[in-house]
């Protein structure tokens, strides 16, 4: 980590900006490690009804600069056992270390109110992809016609549901994260899909600009996949 920090210090201040803001993307992956006794103790294998796997399992979450592709921060921990770490908990720790005003791009695993509130509390803006069911739920709580179709750009206040209030006793019903739901029909890997985004980026940035910005996350995802295949990064 100390070597990484030295390298990053050389790049500081030279990263590209988007409308004056740094843009980061976060993604996590669980990986199987070599079946060594020391690794099995530190990173317990997965268990199921048939017993314990041979392979230690690690949860790794990495933050990249979305515009340059530089990997800038990471969290590493056991996927299983008493000290297990989830991707979202690791992401929250990294987000807490970001400069206020930065933008965080993330996929549907992050498209929950808890992650939007965490960003808001640390002065960060977000572009989160949403599950269609989540988007419809947010829209219905705003008394907006909950029909998802392409080319929407609507203002919403993301307020907690009754289930979320029960799960988070410290939240109040009046709490919310104000933002926009943006949709666009896109083609990815020869498949047509409806991209649904929640963003707290203000309306001086058009919906099309926000959609293009989210596209950088897919670029980095592809590069990580290439690295795993080309040089065996997962090993």
Coordinates of N, CA and C in Angstrom, one line a residue:
X1 N 0.8 -1.2 0.0 CA 0.0 0.0 0.0 C 0.9 1.3 0.0
X2 N 2.0 1.2 0.7 CA 2.9 2.4 0.8 C 3.5 2.7 -0.6
X3 N 3.8 1.6 -1.4 CA 4.4 1.8 -2.7 C 3.3 2.4 -3.6
X4 N 2.0 1.9 -3.4 CA 0.9 2.5 -4.2 C 0.7 4.0 -3.9
X5 N 0.8 4.4 -2.7 CA 0.7 5.8 -2.3 C 1.7 6.6 -2.9
X6 N 3.0 6.1 -3.0 CA 4.0 6.9 -3.6 C 3.7 7.1 -5.1
X7 N 3.3 6.1 -5.8 CA 2.9 6.2 -7.2 C 1.8 7.2 -7.4
X8 N 0.7 7.1 -6.6 CA -0.4 7.9 -6.7 C -0.1 9.4 -6.5
X9 N 0.9 9.6 -5.5 CA 1.3 11.0 -5.2 C 1.9 11.7 -6.5
X10 N 2.5 10.9 -7.3 CA 3.1 11.4 -8.6 C 2.0 11.8 -9.6
X11 N 0.8 11.2 -9.5 CA -0.3 11.5 -10.4 C -1.2 12.6 -9.8
X12 N -1.1 12.9 -8.5 CA -2.1 13.8 -7.9 C -2.1 15.1 -8.6
X13 N -3.3 15.6 -8.9 CA -3.5 16.9 -9.5 C -3.4 16.8 -11.0
X14 N -3.2 15.6 -11.6 CA -3.1 15.5 -13.0 C -4.3 14.7 -13.6
X15 N -5.1 14.2 -12.7 CA -6.2 13.4 -13.1 C -7.2 14.2 -13.9
X16 N -7.9 13.7 -15.0 CA -8.9 14.4 -15.7 C -10.1 14.7 -14.9
X17 N -10.8 15.8 -15.1 CA -12.0 16.1 -14.4 C -13.2 16.1 -15.4
X18 N -14.4 16.0 -14.8 CA -15.6 16.1 -15.6 C -16.5 17.2 -15.0
X19 N -16.6 18.3 -15.7 CA -17.3 19.5 -15.3 C -16.7 19.9 -13.9
X20 N -15.4 19.8 -13.8 CA -14.7 20.3 -12.6 C -14.7 19.3 -11.4
X21 N -15.2 18.1 -11.6 CA -15.2 17.1 -10.5 C -14.4 15.9 -10.9
X22 N -13.7 15.3 -9.9 CA -13.1 14.0 -10.1 C -14.2 13.0 -10.1
X23 N -14.0 11.9 -10.9 CA -15.0 10.9 -11.1 C -14.4 9.5 -10.7
X24 N -15.0 8.8 -9.8 CA -14.5 7.5 -9.4 C -15.5 6.4 -9.6
X25 N -15.1 5.2 -9.9 CA -16.0 4.1 -10.0 C -15.5 3.0 -9.1
X26 N -16.4 2.3 -8.5 CA -16.1 1.3 -7.5 C -16.7 0.0 -7.9
X27 N -16.0 -1.1 -7.8 CA -16.5 -2.4 -8.1 C -15.8 -3.4 -7.2
X28 N -16.5 -4.5 -6.9 CA -16.0 -5.5 -6.0 C -16.0 -6.9 -6.7
X29 N -15.1 -7.8 -6.2 CA -15.1 -9.1 -6.8 C -14.6 -10.1 -5.7
X30 N -15.2 -11.2 -5.6 CA -14.7 -12.3 -4.7 C -13.8 -13.2 -5.5
X31 N -12.6 -13.6 -4.9 CA -11.7 -14.4 -5.6 C -11.2 -15.6 -4.8
X32 N -11.0 -16.7 -5.4 CA -10.5 -17.9 -4.8 C -8.9 -17.8 -4.8
X33 N -8.3 -18.1 -3.6 CA -6.9 -18.0 -3.5 C -6.3 -19.5 -3.4
X34 N -5.0 -19.6 -3.4 CA -4.3 -20.9 -3.4 C -4.7 -21.6 -2.0
X35 N -4.9 -22.9 -2.0 CA -5.4 -23.6 -0.8 C -4.3 -23.8 0.2
X36 N -3.7 -22.8 0.7 CA -2.6 -22.9 1.7 C -3.2 -22.8 3.1
X37 N -2.7 -23.5 4.1 CA -3.3 -23.4 5.4 C -3.3 -22.0 6.0
X38 N -2.3 -21.2 5.7 CA -2.2 -19.8 6.3 C -3.3 -19.0 5.6
X39 N -3.6 -19.2 4.3 CA -4.6 -18.4 3.7 C -6.0 -18.9 4.1
X40 N -6.1 -20.2 4.3 CA -7.4 -20.7 4.8 C -7.8 -20.1 6.1
X41 N -6.8 -19.9 7.0 CA -7.1 -19.3 8.3 C -7.5 -17.8 8.2
X42 N -6.8 -17.1 7.3 CA -7.1 -15.7 7.2 C -8.3 -15.4 6.3
X43 N -8.6 -16.3 5.3 CA -9.7 -16.1 4.4 C -10.5 -17.4 4.3
X44 N -11.4 -17.6 5.3 CA -12.1 -18.9 5.4 C -12.8 -19.3 4.1
X45 N -12.7 -20.5 3.7 CA -13.4 -21.0 2.5 C -15.0 -20.9 2.7
X46 N -15.6 -21.0 1.5 CA -17.1 -21.0 1.6 C -17.6 -22.4 2.0
X47 N -18.7 -22.5 2.8 CA -19.3 -23.7 3.2 C -20.7 -23.8 2.6
X48 N -21.1 -25.1 2.4 CA -22.5 -25.3 2.0 C -22.9 -26.7 2.6
X49 N -24.0 -27.2 2.1 CA -24.5 -28.4 2.7 C -23.6 -29.6 2.5
X50 N -22.7 -29.5 1.6 CA -21.8 -30.6 1.3 C -20.4 -30.5 2.0
X51 N -20.3 -29.4 2.8 CA -19.0 -29.2 3.5 C -18.3 -27.9 3.1
X52 N -17.0 -27.9 3.4 CA -16.2 -26.7 3.2 C -15.4 -26.9 1.9
X53 N -15.3 -25.8 1.1 CA -14.5 -25.7 -0.1 C -13.0 -25.8 0.2
X54 N -12.2 -26.1 -0.7 CA -10.8 -26.2 -0.5 C -10.1 -24.8 -0.6
X55 N -10.8 -23.9 -1.2 CA -10.2 -22.6 -1.6 C -10.5 -21.5 -0.6
X56 N -9.5 -20.8 -0.1 CA -9.8 -19.6 0.7 C -10.4 -18.5 -0.2
X57 N -11.3 -17.7 0.3 CA -12.1 -16.7 -0.5 C -11.8 -15.3 0.1
X58 N -11.5 -14.4 -0.8 CA -11.2 -13.0 -0.4 C -12.2 -12.1 -1.1
X59 N -12.6 -11.1 -0.4 CA -13.5 -10.0 -1.0 C -12.6 -8.8 -1.3
X60 N -12.5 -8.4 -2.5 CA -11.7 -7.3 -2.9 C -12.6 -6.2 -3.6
X61 N -12.5 -5.0 -3.1 CA -13.2 -3.9 -3.8 C -12.2 -2.8 -4.1
X62 N -12.3 -2.3 -5.4 CA -11.3 -1.4 -5.9 C -12.0 -0.2 -6.4
X63 N -11.4 1.0 -6.1 CA -11.8 2.3 -6.7 C -10.9 2.7 -7.8
X64 N -11.4 3.0 -9.0 CA -10.7 3.5 -10.1 C -11.0 4.9 -10.3
X65 N -10.1 5.7 -10.9 CA -10.5 7.0 -11.5 C -11.2 6.6 -12.8
X66 N -12.4 7.0 -12.9 CA -13.2 6.6 -14.1 C -12.7 7.1 -15.4
X67 N -12.0 8.3 -15.4 CA -11.6 8.9 -16.7 C -10.2 8.5 -17.1
X68 N -9.4 8.2 -16.2 CA -8.0 7.7 -16.5 C -7.8 6.2 -16.4
X69 N -8.7 5.6 -15.7 CA -8.5 4.1 -15.5 C -7.5 3.7 -14.4
X70 N -6.9 4.7 -13.7 CA -6.0 4.4 -12.6 C -6.7 3.8 -11.4
X71 N -6.2 2.7 -10.9 CA -6.7 2.2 -9.6 C -6.2 2.9 -8.5
X72 N -7.0 3.6 -7.7 CA -6.5 4.6 -6.7 C -6.7 4.1 -5.2
X73 N -7.6 3.2 -5.0 CA -7.8 2.8 -3.6 C -8.4 1.4 -3.6
X74 N -8.3 0.7 -2.5 CA -8.8 -0.7 -2.4 C -9.1 -1.1 -1.0
X75 N -10.0 -2.1 -0.8 CA -10.2 -2.7 0.5 C -10.2 -4.2 0.3
X76 N -9.6 -4.9 1.2 CA -9.4 -6.3 1.1 C -9.8 -7.0 2.4
X77 N -10.5 -8.1 2.3 CA -10.8 -8.8 3.6 C -11.5 -10.2 3.3
X78 N -11.7 -10.9 4.3 CA -12.3 -12.3 4.2 C -13.8 -12.2 3.7
X79 N -14.2 -13.1 2.8 CA -15.5 -13.1 2.3 C -16.4 -13.9 3.3
X80 N -15.8 -14.8 4.0 CA -16.6 -15.7 5.0 C -16.0 -15.5 6.4
X81 N -16.7 -16.1 7.3 CA -16.3 -16.2 8.7 C -16.7 -15.0 9.5
X82 N -16.3 -15.0 10.8 CA -16.7 -14.0 11.7 C -16.3 -12.6 11.3
X83 N -15.2 -12.4 10.6 CA -14.7 -11.1 10.2 C -15.0 -10.8 8.8
X84 N -16.0 -11.5 8.2 CA -16.3 -11.3 6.8 C -16.6 -9.8 6.5
X85 N -16.2 -9.4 5.3 CA -16.4 -8.1 4.8 C -17.3 -8.1 3.5
X86 N -18.3 -7.3 3.5 CA -19.1 -7.2 2.2 C -18.6 -6.1 1.3
X87 N -18.9 -6.2 0.1 CA -18.5 -5.2 -0.9 C -19.0 -3.8 -0.6
X88 N -20.2 -3.6 -0.1 CA -20.8 -2.3 0.2 C -20.1 -1.7 1.4
X89 N -19.8 -2.5 2.4 CA -19.1 -1.9 3.6 C -17.7 -1.5 3.2
X90 N -17.0 -2.2 2.3 CA -15.7 -1.8 1.8 C -15.8 -0.5 1.0
X91 N -16.8 -0.5 0.2 CA -17.0 0.7 -0.7 C -17.2 2.0 0.2
X92 N -18.0 1.8 1.3 CA -18.3 3.0 2.1 C -17.0 3.5 2.8
X93 N -16.1 2.6 3.2 CA -14.9 3.1 3.7 C -14.1 3.9 2.7
X94 N -14.0 3.4 1.5 CA -13.3 4.2 0.5 C -14.0 5.5 0.2
X95 N -15.3 5.5 0.1 CA -16.0 6.7 -0.2 C -15.7 7.8 0.9
X96 N -15.6 7.3 2.1 CA -15.3 8.2 3.3 C -14.0 8.9 3.1
X97 N -13.1 8.3 2.3 CA -11.7 8.9 2.1 C -11.7 9.8 0.9
X98 N -12.8 9.9 0.2 CA -12.8 10.8 -1.1 C -12.9 12.2 -0.7
X99 N -12.4 13.1 -1.6 CA -12.6 14.5 -1.5 C -14.0 14.9 -1.8
X100 N -14.6 15.7 -0.9 CA -16.0 16.1 -1.1 C -16.1 16.8 -2.5
X101 N -17.3 16.6 -3.2 CA -17.5 17.1 -4.5 C -17.2 16.1 -5.6
X102 N -16.5 15.0 -5.2 CA -16.2 13.9 -6.2 C -17.5 13.2 -6.6
X103 N -17.5 12.6 -7.8 CA -18.6 11.8 -8.3 C -18.3 10.4 -8.2
X104 N -19.2 9.5 -7.7 CA -19.0 8.1 -7.6 C -20.0 7.4 -8.6
X105 N -19.5 6.6 -9.5 CA -20.3 5.8 -10.4 C -20.3 4.3 -9.9
X106 N -21.4 3.7 -9.9 CA -21.5 2.3 -9.5 C -22.7 1.6 -10.0
X107 N -22.6 0.3 -10.0 CA -23.7 -0.6 -10.6 C -24.8 -0.8 -9.7
X108 N -25.7 -1.7 -10.1 CA -27.0 -1.9 -9.4 C -26.8 -2.4 -7.9
X109 N -25.7 -3.0 -7.6 CA -25.5 -3.4 -6.2 C -25.5 -2.2 -5.3
X110 N -25.1 -1.0 -5.8 CA -25.0 0.2 -5.0 C -26.3 1.0 -5.1
X111 N -27.2 0.6 -5.9 CA -28.4 1.4 -6.1 C -29.4 1.2 -5.1
X112 N -29.1 1.5 -3.8 CA -30.0 1.4 -2.7 C -29.8 2.7 -1.9
X113 N -30.8 3.1 -1.1 CA -30.9 4.4 -0.4 C -29.7 4.5 0.6
X114 N -29.3 3.4 1.2 CA -28.2 3.4 2.2 C -26.9 4.0 1.5
X115 N -26.6 3.6 0.3 CA -25.4 4.0 -0.4 C -25.6 5.5 -0.9
X116 N -26.8 5.8 -1.3 CA -27.0 7.2 -1.7 C -26.9 8.2 -0.5
X117 N -27.4 7.8 0.7 CA -27.3 8.6 1.9 C -25.8 8.7 2.4
X118 N -25.1 7.6 2.2 CA -23.7 7.6 2.6 C -22.9 8.6 1.8
X119 N -23.1 8.6 0.5 CA -22.5 9.6 -0.4 C -22.9 11.0 0.0
X120 N -24.2 11.3 0.2 CA -24.6 12.6 0.6 C -24.0 13.1 1.9
X121 N -23.8 12.2 2.9 CA -23.2 12.5 4.2 C -21.8 13.0 4.0
X122 N -21.1 12.5 3.0 CA -19.7 12.8 2.8 C -19.5 13.8 1.6
X123 N -20.6 14.5 1.2 CA -20.4 15.5 0.2 C -20.1 15.0 -1.2
X124 N -20.5 13.8 -1.5 CA -20.2 13.2 -2.8 C -21.5 13.2 -3.7
X125 N -21.3 13.3 -5.0 CA -22.3 13.1 -5.9 C -22.3 11.7 -6.5
X126 N -23.4 11.2 -6.9 CA -23.5 9.8 -7.4 C -24.1 9.7 -8.8
X127 N -23.7 8.6 -9.5 CA -24.4 8.1 -10.6 C -24.5 6.6 -10.4
X128 N -25.6 6.2 -9.9 CA -25.9 4.8 -9.5 C -26.9 4.2 -10.5
X129 N -26.5 3.0 -11.0 CA -27.5 2.3 -11.8 C -28.6 1.6 -10.9
X130 N -29.8 1.7 -11.3 CA -30.9 1.1 -10.4 C -31.5 -0.1 -11.1
X131 N -31.9 -1.1 -10.2 CA -32.8 -2.1 -10.7 C -34.2 -1.4 -11.1
X132 N -34.8 -2.0 -12.1 CA -36.1 -1.4 -12.6 C -37.1 -1.4 -11.4
X133 N -37.1 -2.4 -10.6 CA -38.1 -2.5 -9.5 C -37.8 -1.4 -8.5
X134 N -36.5 -1.1 -8.2 CA -36.2 0.0 -7.3 C -36.6 1.3 -7.9
X135 N -36.3 1.6 -9.2 CA -36.7 2.8 -9.8 C -38.2 3.1 -9.7
X136 N -39.0 2.0 -10.0 CA -40.4 2.1 -9.9 C -40.9 2.5 -8.5
X137 N -40.2 1.9 -7.5 CA -40.6 2.1 -6.1 C -40.3 3.6 -5.7
X138 N -39.1 4.1 -6.1 CA -38.8 5.5 -5.9 C -39.8 6.4 -6.5
X139 N -40.1 6.1 -7.8 CA -41.0 7.0 -8.5 C -42.4 7.0 -7.9
X140 N -42.9 5.8 -7.5 CA -44.2 5.7 -6.9 C -44.3 6.5 -5.6
X141 N -43.2 6.5 -4.8 CA -43.2 7.3 -3.6 C -43.2 8.8 -3.8
X142 N -42.9 9.2 -5.1 CA -42.9 10.6 -5.5 C -44.2 10.9 -6.2
X143 N -45.1 9.9 -6.2 CA -46.4 10.1 -7.0 C -46.1 10.4 -8.4
X144 N -45.1 9.7 -9.0 CA -44.8 9.8 -10.4 C -45.3 8.6 -11.1
X145 N -45.8 8.7 -12.3 CA -46.3 7.5 -13.0 C -45.1 6.5 -13.1
X146 N -45.3 5.4 -12.5 CA -44.2 4.4 -12.4 C -44.1 3.5 -13.6
X147 N -44.2 4.1 -14.8 CA -43.9 3.4 -16.0 C -42.6 3.7 -16.5
X148 N -41.7 2.8 -16.6 CA -40.3 3.0 -17.0 C -40.3 3.0 -18.5
X149 N -39.8 4.0 -19.1 CA -39.6 4.0 -20.6 C -38.4 4.8 -20.9
X150 N -37.8 4.7 -22.1 CA -36.6 5.4 -22.5 C -36.8 6.9 -22.4
X151 N -35.6 7.6 -22.2 CA -35.5 9.0 -22.3 C -36.3 9.8 -21.2
X152 N -36.3 9.2 -20.0 CA -36.9 10.0 -18.9 C -35.7 10.8 -18.2
X153 N -36.1 11.9 -17.7 CA -35.2 12.7 -16.9 C -36.1 13.4 -15.9
X154 N -36.3 12.8 -14.7 CA -37.3 13.4 -13.8 C -36.7 13.6 -12.4
X155 N -37.1 14.6 -11.8 CA -36.6 14.9 -10.4 C -37.4 14.0 -9.4
X156 N -36.7 13.5 -8.4 CA -37.3 12.7 -7.4 C -36.6 13.0 -6.1
X157 N -37.4 12.6 -5.0 CA -36.8 12.6 -3.7 C -36.8 11.2 -3.2
X158 N -35.6 10.6 -3.0 CA -35.5 9.2 -2.6 C -35.8 9.1 -1.1
X159 N -37.0 8.7 -0.7 CA -37.3 8.6 0.7 C -37.4 7.1 1.1
X160 N -37.1 6.9 2.4 CA -37.1 5.5 2.8 C -38.5 4.8 2.8
X161 N -38.5 3.5 2.4 CA -39.7 2.8 2.5 C -40.0 2.3 3.9
X162 N -41.1 1.8 4.2 CA -41.4 1.3 5.6 C -40.5 0.2 6.0
X163 N -40.1 -0.7 5.0 CA -39.2 -1.7 5.3 C -37.8 -1.2 5.7
X164 N -37.4 -0.1 4.9 CA -36.1 0.5 5.2 C -36.1 1.2 6.6
X165 N -37.2 1.8 6.9 CA -37.2 2.4 8.2 C -37.2 1.4 9.4
X166 N -37.7 0.2 9.2 CA -37.6 -0.8 10.2 C -36.2 -1.3 10.3
X167 N -35.5 -1.4 9.1 CA -34.2 -2.0 9.1 C -33.2 -0.9 9.6
X168 N -33.5 0.3 9.6 CA -32.6 1.4 10.0 C -33.3 2.3 11.0
X169 N -33.4 1.9 12.3 CA -34.2 2.7 13.3 C -33.7 4.1 13.5
X170 N -32.4 4.4 13.1 CA -31.9 5.7 13.2 C -32.4 6.7 12.1
X171 N -33.0 6.1 11.0 CA -33.6 7.0 10.0 C -34.9 7.5 10.4
X172 N -35.2 8.7 9.9 CA -36.6 9.3 10.1 C -37.3 9.3 8.7
X173 N -38.6 9.4 8.8 CA -39.4 9.3 7.6 C -39.2 10.5 6.7
X174 N -38.8 11.6 7.3 CA -38.6 12.8 6.5 C -37.2 12.9 5.7
X175 N -36.4 11.9 6.0 CA -35.1 11.9 5.4 C -35.2 11.6 3.9
X176 N -34.4 12.2 3.1 CA -34.4 11.9 1.6 C -33.1 12.3 1.0
X177 N -32.9 11.7 -0.2 CA -31.8 12.2 -1.1 C -32.4 12.6 -2.4
X178 N -32.3 13.9 -2.7 CA -32.9 14.5 -3.9 C -32.0 14.2 -5.1
X179 N -32.6 13.9 -6.2 CA -31.8 13.6 -7.4 C -32.7 13.5 -8.6
X180 N -32.2 12.8 -9.6 CA -32.9 12.6 -10.8 C -32.9 11.1 -11.2
X181 N -33.9 10.6 -11.8 CA -33.9 9.3 -12.5 C -33.8 9.5 -14.0
X182 N -32.9 8.9 -14.6 CA -32.6 9.1 -16.0 C -32.6 7.7 -16.7
X183 N -33.3 7.6 -17.8 CA -33.3 6.3 -18.5 C -32.9 6.5 -20.0
X184 N -32.4 5.4 -20.5 CA -32.0 5.5 -21.9 C -31.9 4.0 -22.5
X185 N -32.4 3.8 -23.6 CA -32.2 2.5 -24.3 C -30.9 2.4 -24.9
X186 N -30.1 1.4 -24.5 CA -28.7 1.3 -25.0 C -28.5 -0.1 -25.5
X187 N -27.5 -0.3 -26.3 CA -27.1 -1.6 -26.8 C -25.7 -1.9 -26.2
X188 N -25.6 -3.0 -25.5 CA -24.3 -3.5 -24.9 C -24.2 -4.9 -25.2
X189 N -23.0 -5.3 -25.7 CA -22.7 -6.7 -26.1 C -23.8 -7.3 -26.9
X190 N -24.2 -6.5 -27.9 CA -25.2 -6.9 -28.9 C -26.6 -7.1 -28.3
X191 N -26.8 -6.6 -27.1 CA -28.1 -6.8 -26.4 C -28.7 -5.4 -26.1
X192 N -30.0 -5.2 -26.4 CA -30.7 -4.0 -26.1 C -31.2 -4.0 -24.7
X193 N -30.9 -2.9 -23.9 CA -31.4 -2.9 -22.6 C -31.8 -1.5 -22.2
X194 N -32.6 -1.4 -21.1 CA -33.0 0.0 -20.6 C -32.1 0.3 -19.5
X195 N -31.3 1.3 -19.7 CA -30.3 1.8 -18.6 C -31.1 2.7 -17.7
X196 N -31.2 2.4 -16.4 CA -31.9 3.3 -15.4 C -30.9 3.8 -14.4
X197 N -30.7 5.1 -14.3 CA -29.7 5.7 -13.4 C -30.4 6.6 -12.4
X198 N -29.8 6.7 -11.2 CA -30.2 7.7 -10.2 C -28.9 8.6 -10.1
X199 N -29.1 9.9 -10.2 CA -27.9 10.7 -10.0 C -28.3 12.0 -9.2
X200 N -27.3 12.4 -8.5 CA -27.4 13.7 -7.7 C -26.6 14.8 -8.4
X201 N -26.1 14.5 -9.6 CA -25.4 15.5 -10.4 C -26.5 16.5 -10.9
X202 N -26.2 17.8 -10.8 CA -27.3 18.8 -11.0 C -27.6 18.9 -12.5
X203 N -28.7 19.7 -12.7 CA -29.3 19.7 -14.1 C -28.5 20.6 -15.1
X204 N -27.4 21.2 -14.6 CA -26.6 21.8 -15.6 C -25.9 20.8 -16.5
X205 N -25.9 19.5 -16.1 CA -25.3 18.4 -16.9 C -26.5 17.7 -17.5
X206 N -26.5 17.6 -18.7 CA -27.7 16.9 -19.4 C -27.8 15.4 -19.1
X207 N -28.9 14.9 -19.4 CA -29.1 13.4 -19.2 C -28.2 12.7 -20.1
X208 N -27.9 13.1 -21.3 CA -27.0 12.4 -22.2 C -25.6 12.5 -21.7
X209 N -25.2 13.6 -21.1 CA -23.9 13.7 -20.5 C -23.7 12.7 -19.4
X210 N -24.7 12.5 -18.5 CA -24.7 11.6 -17.4 C -24.6 10.2 -17.9
X211 N -25.3 9.9 -18.9 CA -25.3 8.5 -19.5 C -23.9 8.2 -20.1
X212 N -23.4 9.1 -20.8 CA -22.0 8.9 -21.3 C -21.0 8.8 -20.2
X213 N -21.2 9.5 -19.1 CA -20.3 9.4 -18.0 C -20.3 8.0 -17.4
X214 N -21.6 7.4 -17.3 CA -21.7 6.1 -16.7 C -21.0 5.0 -17.6
X215 N -20.9 5.3 -18.9 CA -20.3 4.4 -19.9 C -18.8 4.2 -19.5
X216 N -18.2 5.1 -18.8 CA -16.8 4.9 -18.4 C -16.7 3.7 -17.5
X217 N -17.7 3.4 -16.7 CA -17.6 2.3 -15.7 C -17.6 1.0 -16.5
X218 N -18.3 0.9 -17.6 CA -18.3 -0.3 -18.4 C -16.9 -0.5 -19.1
X219 N -16.3 0.6 -19.5 CA -15.0 0.5 -20.1 C -14.0 -0.1 -19.1
X220 N -14.0 0.3 -17.8 CA -13.1 -0.2 -16.9 C -13.4 -1.7 -16.5
X221 N -14.7 -2.0 -16.5 CA -15.1 -3.4 -16.2 C -14.6 -4.3 -17.3
X222 N -14.6 -3.8 -18.5 CA -14.0 -4.6 -19.6 C -12.5 -4.8 -19.5
X223 N -11.8 -3.8 -19.1 CA -10.4 -3.8 -18.9 C -10.0 -4.8 -17.8
X224 N -10.8 -4.8 -16.7 CA -10.5 -5.8 -15.6 C -10.7 -7.2 -16.1
X225 N -11.7 -7.4 -16.9 CA -12.0 -8.8 -17.4 C -10.8 -9.2 -18.3
X226 N -10.3 -8.3 -19.1 CA -9.2 -8.6 -20.0 C -8.0 -9.0 -19.2
X227 N -7.7 -8.2 -18.1 CA -6.6 -8.5 -17.3 C -6.7 -9.9 -16.6
X228 N -7.8 -10.2 -16.1 CA -8.0 -11.6 -15.5 C -7.7 -12.7 -16.5
X229 N -8.2 -12.5 -17.8 CA -8.0 -13.5 -18.8 C -6.6 -13.6 -19.3
X230 N -6.0 -12.4 -19.6 CA -4.7 -12.3 -20.3 C -3.5 -12.6 -19.4
X231 N -3.5 -12.1 -18.1 CA -2.3 -12.4 -17.3 C -2.7 -13.2 -16.1
X232 N -3.9 -13.7 -16.0 CA -4.3 -14.6 -14.9 C -4.3 -13.8 -13.6
X233 N -4.9 -12.6 -13.6 CA -4.9 -11.7 -12.5 C -5.5 -12.3 -11.2
X234 N -6.6 -13.1 -11.5 CA -7.3 -13.7 -10.3 C -6.5 -14.7 -9.6
X235 N -5.4 -15.2 -10.2 CA -4.5 -16.1 -9.5 C -3.3 -15.4 -8.9

